[in-house]
Coordinates of C-alpha atoms and ligand atoms in Angstrom, one line a residue:
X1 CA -6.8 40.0 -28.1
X2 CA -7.4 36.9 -26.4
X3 CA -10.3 34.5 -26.3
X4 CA -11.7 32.1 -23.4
X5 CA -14.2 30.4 -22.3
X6 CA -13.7 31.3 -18.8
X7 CA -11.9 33.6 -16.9
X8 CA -10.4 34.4 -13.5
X9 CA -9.3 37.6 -11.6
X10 CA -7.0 36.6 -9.0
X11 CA -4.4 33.6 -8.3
X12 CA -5.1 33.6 -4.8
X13 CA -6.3 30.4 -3.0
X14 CA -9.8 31.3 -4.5
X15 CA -9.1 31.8 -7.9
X16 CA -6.5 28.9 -7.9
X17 CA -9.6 26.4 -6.4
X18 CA -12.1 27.7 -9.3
X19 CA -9.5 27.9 -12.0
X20 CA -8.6 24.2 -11.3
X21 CA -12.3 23.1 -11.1
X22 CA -13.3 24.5 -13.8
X23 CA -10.5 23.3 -16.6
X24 CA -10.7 19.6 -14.5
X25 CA -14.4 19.8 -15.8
X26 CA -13.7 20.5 -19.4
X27 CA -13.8 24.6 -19.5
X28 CA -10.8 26.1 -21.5
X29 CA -9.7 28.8 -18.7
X30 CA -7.2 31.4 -18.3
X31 CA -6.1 33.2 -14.9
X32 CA -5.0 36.9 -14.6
X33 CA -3.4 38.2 -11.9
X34 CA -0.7 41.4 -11.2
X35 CA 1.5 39.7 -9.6
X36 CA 3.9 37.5 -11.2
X37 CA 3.1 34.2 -9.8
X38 CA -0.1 32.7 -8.5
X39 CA -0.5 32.5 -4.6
X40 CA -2.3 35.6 -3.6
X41 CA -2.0 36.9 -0.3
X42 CA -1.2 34.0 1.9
X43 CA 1.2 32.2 -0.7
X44 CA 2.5 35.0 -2.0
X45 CA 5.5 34.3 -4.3
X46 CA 4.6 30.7 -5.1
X47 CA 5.2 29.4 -8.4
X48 CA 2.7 27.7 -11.0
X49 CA 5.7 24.7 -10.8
X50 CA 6.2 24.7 -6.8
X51 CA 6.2 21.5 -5.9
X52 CA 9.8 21.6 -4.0
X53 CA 11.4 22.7 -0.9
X54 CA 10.0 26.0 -0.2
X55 CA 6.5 24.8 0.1
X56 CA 7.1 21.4 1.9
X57 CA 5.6 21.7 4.8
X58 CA 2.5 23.5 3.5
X59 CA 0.6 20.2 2.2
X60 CA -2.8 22.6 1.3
X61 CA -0.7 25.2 -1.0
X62 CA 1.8 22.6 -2.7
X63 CA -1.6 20.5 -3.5
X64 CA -3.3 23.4 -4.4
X65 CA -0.8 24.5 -7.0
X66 CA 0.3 21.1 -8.3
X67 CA -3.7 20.6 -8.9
X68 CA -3.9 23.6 -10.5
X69 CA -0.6 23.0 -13.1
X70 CA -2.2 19.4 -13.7
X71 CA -5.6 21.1 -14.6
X72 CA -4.3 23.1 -17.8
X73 CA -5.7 26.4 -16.5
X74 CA -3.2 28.7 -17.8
X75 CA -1.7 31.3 -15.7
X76 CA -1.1 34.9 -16.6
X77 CA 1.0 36.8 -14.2
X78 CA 1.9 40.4 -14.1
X79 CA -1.3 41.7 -15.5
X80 CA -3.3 44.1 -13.7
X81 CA -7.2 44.6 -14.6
X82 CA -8.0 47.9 -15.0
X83 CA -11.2 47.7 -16.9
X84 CA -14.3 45.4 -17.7
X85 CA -17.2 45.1 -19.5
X86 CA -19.6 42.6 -18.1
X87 CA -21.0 41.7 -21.9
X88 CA -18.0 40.1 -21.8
X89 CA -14.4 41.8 -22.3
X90 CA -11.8 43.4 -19.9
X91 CA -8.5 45.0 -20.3
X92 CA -4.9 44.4 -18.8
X93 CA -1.7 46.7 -18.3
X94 CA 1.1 44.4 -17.9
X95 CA 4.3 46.1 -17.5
X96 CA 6.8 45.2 -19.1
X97 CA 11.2 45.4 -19.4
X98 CA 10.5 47.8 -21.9
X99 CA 7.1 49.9 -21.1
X100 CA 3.6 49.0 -20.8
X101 CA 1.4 46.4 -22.9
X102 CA -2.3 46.9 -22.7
X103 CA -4.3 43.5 -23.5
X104 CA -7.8 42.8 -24.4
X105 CA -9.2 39.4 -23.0
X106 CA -13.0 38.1 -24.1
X107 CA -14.7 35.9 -21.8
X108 CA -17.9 34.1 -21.9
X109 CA -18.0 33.6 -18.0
X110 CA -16.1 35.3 -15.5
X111 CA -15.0 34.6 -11.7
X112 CA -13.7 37.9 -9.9
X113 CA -11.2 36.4 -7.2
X114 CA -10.0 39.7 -6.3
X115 CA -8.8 39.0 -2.8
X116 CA -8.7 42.1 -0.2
X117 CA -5.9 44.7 0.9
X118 CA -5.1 45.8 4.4
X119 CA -7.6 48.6 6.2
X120 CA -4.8 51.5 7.1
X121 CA -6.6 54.6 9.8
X122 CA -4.4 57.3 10.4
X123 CA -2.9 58.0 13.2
X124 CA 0.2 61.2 14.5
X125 CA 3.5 59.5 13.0
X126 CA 1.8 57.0 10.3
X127 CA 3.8 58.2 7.6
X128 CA 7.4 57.7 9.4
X129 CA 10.2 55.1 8.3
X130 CA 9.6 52.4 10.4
X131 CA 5.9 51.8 10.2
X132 CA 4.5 49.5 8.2
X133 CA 0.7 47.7 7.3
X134 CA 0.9 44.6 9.5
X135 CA -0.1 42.9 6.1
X136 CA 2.3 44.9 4.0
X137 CA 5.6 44.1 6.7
X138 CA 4.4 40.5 6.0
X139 CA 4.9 40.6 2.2
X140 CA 8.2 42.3 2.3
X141 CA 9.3 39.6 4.7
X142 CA 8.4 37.1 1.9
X143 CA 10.2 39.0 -0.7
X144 CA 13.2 38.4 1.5
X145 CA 13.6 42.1 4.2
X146 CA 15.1 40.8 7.1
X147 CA 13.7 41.6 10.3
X148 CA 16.2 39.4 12.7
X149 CA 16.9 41.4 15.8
X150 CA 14.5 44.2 15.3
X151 CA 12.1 45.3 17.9
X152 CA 8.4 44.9 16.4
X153 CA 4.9 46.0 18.2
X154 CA 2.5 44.7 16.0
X155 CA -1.0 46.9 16.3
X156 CA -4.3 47.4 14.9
X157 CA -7.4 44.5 14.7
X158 CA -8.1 40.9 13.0
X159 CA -6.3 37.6 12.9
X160 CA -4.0 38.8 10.6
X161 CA -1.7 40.6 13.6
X162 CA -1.5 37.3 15.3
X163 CA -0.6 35.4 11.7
X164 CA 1.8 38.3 11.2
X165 CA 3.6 38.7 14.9
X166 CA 3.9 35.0 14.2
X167 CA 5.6 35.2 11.3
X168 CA 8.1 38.1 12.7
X169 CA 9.1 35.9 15.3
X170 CA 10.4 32.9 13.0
X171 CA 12.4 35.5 11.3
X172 CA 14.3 36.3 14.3
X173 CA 12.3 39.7 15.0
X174 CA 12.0 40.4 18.9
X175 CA 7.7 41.1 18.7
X176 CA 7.8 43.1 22.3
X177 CA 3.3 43.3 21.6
X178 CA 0.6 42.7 20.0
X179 CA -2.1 45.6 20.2
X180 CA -5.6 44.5 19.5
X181 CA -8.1 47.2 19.6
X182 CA -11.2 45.4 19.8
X183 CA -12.9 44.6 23.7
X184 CA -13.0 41.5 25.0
X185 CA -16.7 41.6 25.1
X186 CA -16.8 41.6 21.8
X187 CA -13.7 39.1 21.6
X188 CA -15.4 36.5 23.4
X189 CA -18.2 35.4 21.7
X190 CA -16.0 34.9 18.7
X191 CA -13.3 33.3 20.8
X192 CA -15.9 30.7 21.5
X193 CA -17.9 30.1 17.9
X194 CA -13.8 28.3 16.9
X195 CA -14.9 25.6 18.3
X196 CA -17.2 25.2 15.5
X197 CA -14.1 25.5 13.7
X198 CA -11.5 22.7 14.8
X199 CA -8.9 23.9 11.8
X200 CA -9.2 27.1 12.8
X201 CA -9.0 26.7 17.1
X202 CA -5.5 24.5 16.1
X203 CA -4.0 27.2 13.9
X204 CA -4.8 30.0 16.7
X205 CA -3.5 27.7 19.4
X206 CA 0.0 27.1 17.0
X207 CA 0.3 30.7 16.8
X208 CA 0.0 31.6 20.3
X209 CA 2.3 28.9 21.6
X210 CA 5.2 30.7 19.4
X211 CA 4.2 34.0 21.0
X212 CA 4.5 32.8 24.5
X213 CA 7.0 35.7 25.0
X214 CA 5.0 38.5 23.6
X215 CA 2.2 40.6 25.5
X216 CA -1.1 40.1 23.5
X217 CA -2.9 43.2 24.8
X218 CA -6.8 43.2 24.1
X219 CA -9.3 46.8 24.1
X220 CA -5.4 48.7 23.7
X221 CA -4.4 50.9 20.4
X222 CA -1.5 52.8 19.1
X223 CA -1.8 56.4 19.4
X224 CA 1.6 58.0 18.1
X225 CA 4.1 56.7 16.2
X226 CA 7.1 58.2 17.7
X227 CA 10.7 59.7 15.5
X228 CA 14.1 57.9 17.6
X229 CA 16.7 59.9 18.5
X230 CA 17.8 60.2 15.0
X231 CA 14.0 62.5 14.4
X232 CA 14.0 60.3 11.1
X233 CA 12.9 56.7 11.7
X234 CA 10.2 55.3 14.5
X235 CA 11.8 55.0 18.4
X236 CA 8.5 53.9 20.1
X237 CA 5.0 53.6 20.3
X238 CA 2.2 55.5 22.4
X239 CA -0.3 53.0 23.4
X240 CA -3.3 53.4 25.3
X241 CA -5.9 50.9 26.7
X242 CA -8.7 54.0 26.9
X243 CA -7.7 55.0 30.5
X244 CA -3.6 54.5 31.0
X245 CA -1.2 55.4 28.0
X246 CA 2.3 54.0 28.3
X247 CA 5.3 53.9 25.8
X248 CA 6.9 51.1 23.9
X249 CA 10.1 51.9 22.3
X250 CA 10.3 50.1 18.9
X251 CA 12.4 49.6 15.5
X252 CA 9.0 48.9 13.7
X253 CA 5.7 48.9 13.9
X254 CA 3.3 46.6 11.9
X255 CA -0.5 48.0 12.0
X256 CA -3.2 47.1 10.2
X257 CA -7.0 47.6 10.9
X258 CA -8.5 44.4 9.5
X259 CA -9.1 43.6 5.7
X260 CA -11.2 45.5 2.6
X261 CA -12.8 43.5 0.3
X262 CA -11.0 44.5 -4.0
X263 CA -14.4 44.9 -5.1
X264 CA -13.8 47.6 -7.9
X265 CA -14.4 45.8 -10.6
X266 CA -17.5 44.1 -9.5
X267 CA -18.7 47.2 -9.0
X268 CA -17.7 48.0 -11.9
X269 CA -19.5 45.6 -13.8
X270 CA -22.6 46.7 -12.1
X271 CA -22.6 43.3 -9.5
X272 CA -24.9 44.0 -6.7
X273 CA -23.2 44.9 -3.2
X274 CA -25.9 45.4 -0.6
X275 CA -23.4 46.4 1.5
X276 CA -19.6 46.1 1.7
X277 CA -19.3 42.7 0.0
X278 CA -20.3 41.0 -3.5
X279 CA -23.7 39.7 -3.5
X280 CA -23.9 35.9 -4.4
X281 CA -26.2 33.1 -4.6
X282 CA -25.3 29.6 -3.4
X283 CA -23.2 28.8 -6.6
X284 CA -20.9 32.3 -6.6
X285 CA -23.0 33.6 -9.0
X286 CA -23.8 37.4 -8.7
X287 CA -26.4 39.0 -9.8
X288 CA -25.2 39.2 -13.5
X289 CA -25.5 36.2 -14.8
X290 CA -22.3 35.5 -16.6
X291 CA -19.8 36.8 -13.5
X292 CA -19.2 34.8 -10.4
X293 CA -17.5 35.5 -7.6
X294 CA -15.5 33.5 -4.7
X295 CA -13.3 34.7 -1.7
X296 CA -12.7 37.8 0.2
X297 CA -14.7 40.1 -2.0
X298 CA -17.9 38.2 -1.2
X299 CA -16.8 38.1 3.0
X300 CA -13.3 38.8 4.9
X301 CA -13.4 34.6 5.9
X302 CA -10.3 33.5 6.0
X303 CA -8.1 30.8 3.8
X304 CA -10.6 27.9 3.4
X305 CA -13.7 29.9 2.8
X306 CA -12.4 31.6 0.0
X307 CA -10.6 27.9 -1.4
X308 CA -14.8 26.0 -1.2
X309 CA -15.9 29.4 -2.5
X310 CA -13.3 29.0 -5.4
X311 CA -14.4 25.7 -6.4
X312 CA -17.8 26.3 -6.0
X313 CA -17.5 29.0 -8.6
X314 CA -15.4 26.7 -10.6
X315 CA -17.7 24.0 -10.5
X316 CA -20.8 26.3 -11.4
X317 CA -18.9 27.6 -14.6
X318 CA -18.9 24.5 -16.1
X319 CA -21.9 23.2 -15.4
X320 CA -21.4 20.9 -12.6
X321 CA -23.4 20.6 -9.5
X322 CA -21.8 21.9 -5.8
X323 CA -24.2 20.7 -3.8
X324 CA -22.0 18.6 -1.7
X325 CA -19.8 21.8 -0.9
X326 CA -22.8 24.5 0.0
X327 CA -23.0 23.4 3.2
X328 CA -19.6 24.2 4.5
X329 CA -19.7 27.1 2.2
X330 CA -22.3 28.5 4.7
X331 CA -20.7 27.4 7.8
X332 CA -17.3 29.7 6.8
X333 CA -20.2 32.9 6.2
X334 CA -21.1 32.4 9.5
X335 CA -17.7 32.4 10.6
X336 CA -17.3 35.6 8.4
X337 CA -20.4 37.1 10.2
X338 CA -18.6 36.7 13.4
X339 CA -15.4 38.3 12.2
X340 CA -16.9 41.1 11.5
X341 CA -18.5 41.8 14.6
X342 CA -15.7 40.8 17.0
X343 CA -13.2 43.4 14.8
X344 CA -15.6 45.9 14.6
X345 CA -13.6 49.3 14.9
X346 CA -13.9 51.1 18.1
X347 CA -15.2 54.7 17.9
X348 CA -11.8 56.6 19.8
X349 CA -10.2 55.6 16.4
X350 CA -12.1 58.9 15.1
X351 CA -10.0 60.6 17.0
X352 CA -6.7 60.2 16.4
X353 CA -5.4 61.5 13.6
X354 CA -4.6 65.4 13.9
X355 CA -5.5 68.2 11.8
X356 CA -1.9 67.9 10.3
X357 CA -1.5 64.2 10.0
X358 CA -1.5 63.1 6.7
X359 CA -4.8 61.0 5.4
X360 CA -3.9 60.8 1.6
X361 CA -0.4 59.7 0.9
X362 CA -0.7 59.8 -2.8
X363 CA -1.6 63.5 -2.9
X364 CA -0.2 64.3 1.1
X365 CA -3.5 65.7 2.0
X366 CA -4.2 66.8 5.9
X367 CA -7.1 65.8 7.8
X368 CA -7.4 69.6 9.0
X369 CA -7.8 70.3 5.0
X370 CA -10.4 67.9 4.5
X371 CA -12.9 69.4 7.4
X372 CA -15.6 71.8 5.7
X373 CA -16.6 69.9 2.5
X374 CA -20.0 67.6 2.8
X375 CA -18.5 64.4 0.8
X376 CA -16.0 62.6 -0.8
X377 CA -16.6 64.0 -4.1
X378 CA -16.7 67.7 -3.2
X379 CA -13.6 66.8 -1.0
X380 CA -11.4 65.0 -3.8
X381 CA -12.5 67.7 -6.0
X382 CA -10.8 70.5 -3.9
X383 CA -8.1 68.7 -2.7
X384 CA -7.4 65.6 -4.6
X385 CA -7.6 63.2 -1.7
X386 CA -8.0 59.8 -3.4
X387 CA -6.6 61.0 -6.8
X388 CA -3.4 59.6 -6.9
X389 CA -1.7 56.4 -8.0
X390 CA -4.0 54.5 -5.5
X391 CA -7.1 55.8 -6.4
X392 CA -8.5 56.3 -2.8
X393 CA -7.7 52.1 -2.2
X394 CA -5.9 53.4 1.0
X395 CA -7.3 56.8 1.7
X396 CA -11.1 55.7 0.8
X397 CA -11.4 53.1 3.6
X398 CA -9.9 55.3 6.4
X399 CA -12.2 58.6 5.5
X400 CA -15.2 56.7 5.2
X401 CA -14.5 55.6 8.9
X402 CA -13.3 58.9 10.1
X403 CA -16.1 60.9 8.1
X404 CA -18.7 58.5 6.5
X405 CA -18.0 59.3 3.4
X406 CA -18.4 56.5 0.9
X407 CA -17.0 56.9 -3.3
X408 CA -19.8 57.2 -4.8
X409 CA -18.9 55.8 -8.2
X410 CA -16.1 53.4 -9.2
X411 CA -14.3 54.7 -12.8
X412 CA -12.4 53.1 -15.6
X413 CA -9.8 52.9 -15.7
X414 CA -9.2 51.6 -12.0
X415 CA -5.4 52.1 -12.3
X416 CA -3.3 54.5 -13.6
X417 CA -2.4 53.8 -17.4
X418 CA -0.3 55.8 -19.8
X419 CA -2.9 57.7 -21.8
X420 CA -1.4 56.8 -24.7
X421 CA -2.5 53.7 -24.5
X422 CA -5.9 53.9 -24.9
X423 CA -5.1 55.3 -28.1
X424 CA -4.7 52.2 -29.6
X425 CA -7.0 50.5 -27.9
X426 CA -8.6 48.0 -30.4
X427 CA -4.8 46.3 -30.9
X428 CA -2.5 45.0 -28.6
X429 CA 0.2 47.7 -28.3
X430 CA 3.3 48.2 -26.5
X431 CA 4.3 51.5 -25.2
X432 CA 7.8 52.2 -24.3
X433 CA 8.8 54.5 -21.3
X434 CA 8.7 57.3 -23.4
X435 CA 4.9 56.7 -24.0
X436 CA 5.6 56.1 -27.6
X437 CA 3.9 52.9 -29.5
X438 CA 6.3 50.0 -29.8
X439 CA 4.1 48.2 -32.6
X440 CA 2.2 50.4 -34.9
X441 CA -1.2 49.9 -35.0
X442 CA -2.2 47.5 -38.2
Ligands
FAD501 C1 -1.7 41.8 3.0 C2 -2.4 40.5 3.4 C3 -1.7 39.5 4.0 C4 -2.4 38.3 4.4 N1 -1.7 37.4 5.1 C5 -2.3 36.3 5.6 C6 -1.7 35.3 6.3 O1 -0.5 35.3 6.6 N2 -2.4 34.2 6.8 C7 -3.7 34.1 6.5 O2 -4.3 33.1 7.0 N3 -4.4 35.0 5.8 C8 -3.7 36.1 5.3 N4 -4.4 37.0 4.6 C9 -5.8 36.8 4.3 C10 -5.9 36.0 3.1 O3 -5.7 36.8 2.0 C11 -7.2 35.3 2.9 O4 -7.4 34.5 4.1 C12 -7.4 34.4 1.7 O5 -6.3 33.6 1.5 C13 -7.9 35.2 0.6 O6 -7.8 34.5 -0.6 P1 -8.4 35.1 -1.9 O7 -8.1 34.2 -3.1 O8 -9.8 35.5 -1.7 O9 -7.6 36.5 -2.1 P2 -6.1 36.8 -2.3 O10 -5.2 35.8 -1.8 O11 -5.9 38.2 -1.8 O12 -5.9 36.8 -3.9 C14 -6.4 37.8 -4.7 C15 -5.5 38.0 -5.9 O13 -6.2 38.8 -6.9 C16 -5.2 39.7 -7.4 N5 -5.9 40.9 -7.9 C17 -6.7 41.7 -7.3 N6 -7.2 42.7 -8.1 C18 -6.6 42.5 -9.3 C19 -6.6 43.2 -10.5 N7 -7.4 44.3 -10.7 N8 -5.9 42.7 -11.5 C20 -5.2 41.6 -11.4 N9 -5.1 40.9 -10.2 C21 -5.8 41.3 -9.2 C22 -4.3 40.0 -6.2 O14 -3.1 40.5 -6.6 C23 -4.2 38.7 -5.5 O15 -3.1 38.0 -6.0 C24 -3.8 38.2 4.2 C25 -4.5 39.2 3.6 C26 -3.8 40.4 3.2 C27 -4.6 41.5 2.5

C-alpha cells in the first residue's frame, strides 16, 4: 500500500506536464502508467533518463522529460489501473517476470491523464494479416517492425493518418495513399482556423512536404480489405470516393477512424461527462472535487493542449494559480471543437461492414448476430460482444456508431485480473502464473 499526496494516471505529455508542476511546487507526487516508460502516445518508449541521442531533435519531449526527472515526481511504469475509488484509493495489476502483483495506492488528489486509443469501424477484410490501426502500425514501428519497402495505403480520418503516413515514409515504407473520409466542405473551415495556430500550420506543412509523392485523397474510404494471392495476408484495397470505386494493391493497410477519449475511470469515479469528454472547470478540476483532469480525455486536441492542460492541473493541485495559462488553454478547446467537426464520420460508414464481418474481436462476434437485440446490454448478454480481454474498448466505439448503442455503465474491475487476486486484496500480493499467492497474506 502506498501513500501520496498526489497522483497521476498517465505518463503522456499531459500527465508528464502536471506531474512536474506539481512536485516543482512542493506536492510529493507519484505517476502510474502501464507502460514501462513515461511518454504516452506520441513519445512512446521514452525513458524517465532520456536526455541522449534518440530524442535529439525533439527539443519539446527531451525538455519535457528532463523537467520531469529534475522535479522528483516519481515514475511508476508497468502498472495498469483497473479500479478507483474517488474518496481516495485505486488499484494496480502490474505484471510481472513471475505473475501478477496487485497494488493499492492512496491519494489525496488525483489527475486522470488517461490519454485516448484509436476509433477502429469495421469493414469486409478488417481482421486479415496486413491491416493495422493507423495508430497501432505507428507504435509497432517505434518498438522497432520494419516497414522499408512495403507498400502502405494509409486510411480512415484525423491528423493522425497524415502524422502516421509521415512516419511510414522515413522508415523506408512506399505510402502509395492516404484515404481521408471526411468532405472537403467540412475540411475547409478547419483547414483555415490553423492559422490561428502557427505551430500547428508548420507541422502540417512539414508533413506534407515529405509526402509529396503520395496521393492524399479527401471525401474517399476503404471499403474491402482484400486476401493476396497467397488468400492469407492483404493484396489491396477497395476504395471508393462515394461514386467511382477503384483498387489499390497493398502489403499493409494502416486505418484508423480518429481518437476515443480513456475515460473509464472517470467515469468510474462518478466525474461528470456531458457528453463524450471529462467535464472541467478552468483549473482541470472535475466535478469531484479532489480529481482533476488534463489531456485527451477532456477533448481529442492534439500535443500542446493536453501539455498546458497538464500543467494547469499540476499547478491547481498544489495550490498555485494558472491564470497566465487559461487563456491558451481555451484557444487549443477551440481548436478541439474544430476537430471534431471537420472528422465527423460520414454516414456510408454504417454500411460497410457485412453480416459476417467480424465487429468483436475478443469474442469473434458477426455483425449479422448482433441485429435483433434493442441495446448493448441485451446484445453482450446474448452474445458476449464487448466481453472479452478489451472490455468493449474496441468493439464499444464502432457499435455505438453503427447502432447507437452506448455502455451504459462502466464496471470494476476495467481490466481483466486473475480472480485470485482480489482475494487478497487488503495486502500487496503476488500471484504467480499458476494463480497461486507468492506472499501469504500477513
Ligand atoms: C495510437 C496513437 C498514436 C498517436 N500518435 C501521435 C503522433 O504520432 N503525433 C501526434 O501529434 N499525436 C499522436 N497521437 C495523439 C496524442 O496522443 C495526443 O496528441 C497527445 O499527445 C495526448 O497526450 P495525453 O497525455 O493526453 O495522452 P497519451 O499520450 O495517450 O498518454 C496517456 C497515458 O495514460 C496511460 N493510461 C491510460 N489508461 C491507463 C490505466 N488505466 N492505467 C495506467 N495507465 C493508463 C496510457 O498508457 C498512456 O501512456 C496519437 C494517439 C494515439 C491514440
Amino acid at each position: 500500500m502506498t501513500r501520496t499526496e498526489v497522483l497521476v494516471i498517465g505518463a503522456g505529455p499531459a500527465g508528464i506536464a502536471a506531474a512536474t508542476a506539481a512536485a516543482e511546487n512542493g506536492c510529493a507526487v507519484i505517476v502510474l502508467d502501464d507502460n514501462l516508460s513515461a511518454g504516452g502516445q506520441i513519445w512512446r518508449g521514452a525513458t524517465v533518463q532520456e536526455t541522449g541521442s534518440s530524442s535529439r531533435g525533439n527539443t519539446t519531449k527531451r525538455r519535457a522529460l528532463e523537467r520531469l526527472r529534475r522535479s522528483g515526481a516519481q515514475v511508476l511504469g508497468g502498472r495498469c489501473v483497473f479500479s478507483a475509488e474517488a474518496s481516495g484509493m485505486l488499484q494496480t495489476l502490474q505484471e510481472t517476470g513471475s505473475g501478477s502483483l496487485v497494488e493499492q495506492f492512496h491519494f489525496e488528489k488525483l489527475i486522470l491523464a488517461t490519454g485516448a486509443r484509436e476509433r477502429f469501424l469495421p469493414f469486409p477484410g478488417w481482421t486479415l494479416p496486413g491491416v493495422f490501426g493507423a495508430g497501432g502500425l505507428q507504435s509497432l514501428m517505434k518498438g522497432g517492425y520494419r516497414v522499408a519497402g512495403k507498400r502502405v495505403v494509409v486510411a480512415g480520418t484525423g491528423p493522425l493518418l497524415i502524422a502516421v503516413a509521415t512516419h511510414l515514409a522515413q522508415e523506408g515504407a512506399v505510402v502509395s495513399s492516404v484515404v481521408e473520409q471526411a468532405a472537403l466542405a467540412q475540411l475547409a473551415p478547419f483547414a483555415a482556423s490553423l492559422w490561428a495556430h502557427p505551430a500547428k500550420l508548420v507541422q502540417g506543412a512539414r508533413y506534407r512536404a515529405k509526402l509529396w509523392k503520395t496521393s492524399y485523397r479527401i471525401g474517399c474510404w476503404v471499403l474491402e480489405a482484400i486476401a493476396g494471392s497467397d488468400g492469407q495476408r492483404l493484396g489491396a484495397v477497395r476504395v471508393t470516393d462515394g461514386t467511382r470505386t477503384w483498387t489499390e494493391p497493398c502489403d499493409l493497410l494502416a486505418c484508423g477512424y480518429h481518437l476515443v477519449p480513456n475515460t473509464e475511470i472517470a467515469q468510474l469515479l462518478g466525474c461528470e461527462l456531458p457528453g463524450d469528454f471529462v467535464q472541467v472547470d478552468k483549473t482541470q478540476r472535475t466535478s469531484l472535487p479532489n480529481v482533476f483532469c488534463a489531456g485527451e480525455p477532456t477533448g481529442i486536441a492534439g500535443l500542446e493542449a493536453a501539455m498546458v492542460q497538464g500543467e494547469i492541473a499540476g499547478l491547481a493541485c498544489a495550490g498555485v494559480s494558472s491564470a497566465p495559462l487559461q487563456k491558451r488553454a481555451a484557444a487549443e478547446r477551440a481548436f478541439c471543437d474544430g476537430m471534431e467537426k471537420a472528422f465527423a464520420l460520414r454516414r456510408e460508414l454504417r454500411s460497410l461492414p457485412r453480416p459476417d464481418t467480424i465487429v468483436c474481436r475478443c469474442e469473434d462476434v458477426t455483425f449479422g448476430s448482433l441485429h435483433g437485440y434493442t441495446g448493448w446490454t441485451d446484445a453482450k448478454l446474448q452474445t458476449r460482444c464487448g466481453m472479452g480481454p478489451c472490455q468493449g474498448r474496441v468493439c464499444g466505439p464502432a457499435v455505438e456508431f453503427l447502432l447507437g448503442w452506448r455502455p451504459v455503465s462502466v464496471r470494476q474491475p476495467l481490466f481483466p485480473v486473475p480472480l485470485q487476486a482480489f482475494c487478497f486484496q487488503d495486502e500487496r500480493v503476488e500471484i504467480n502464473k499458476m494463480n497461486e499467492p507468492i506472499k501469504e497474506k500477513a
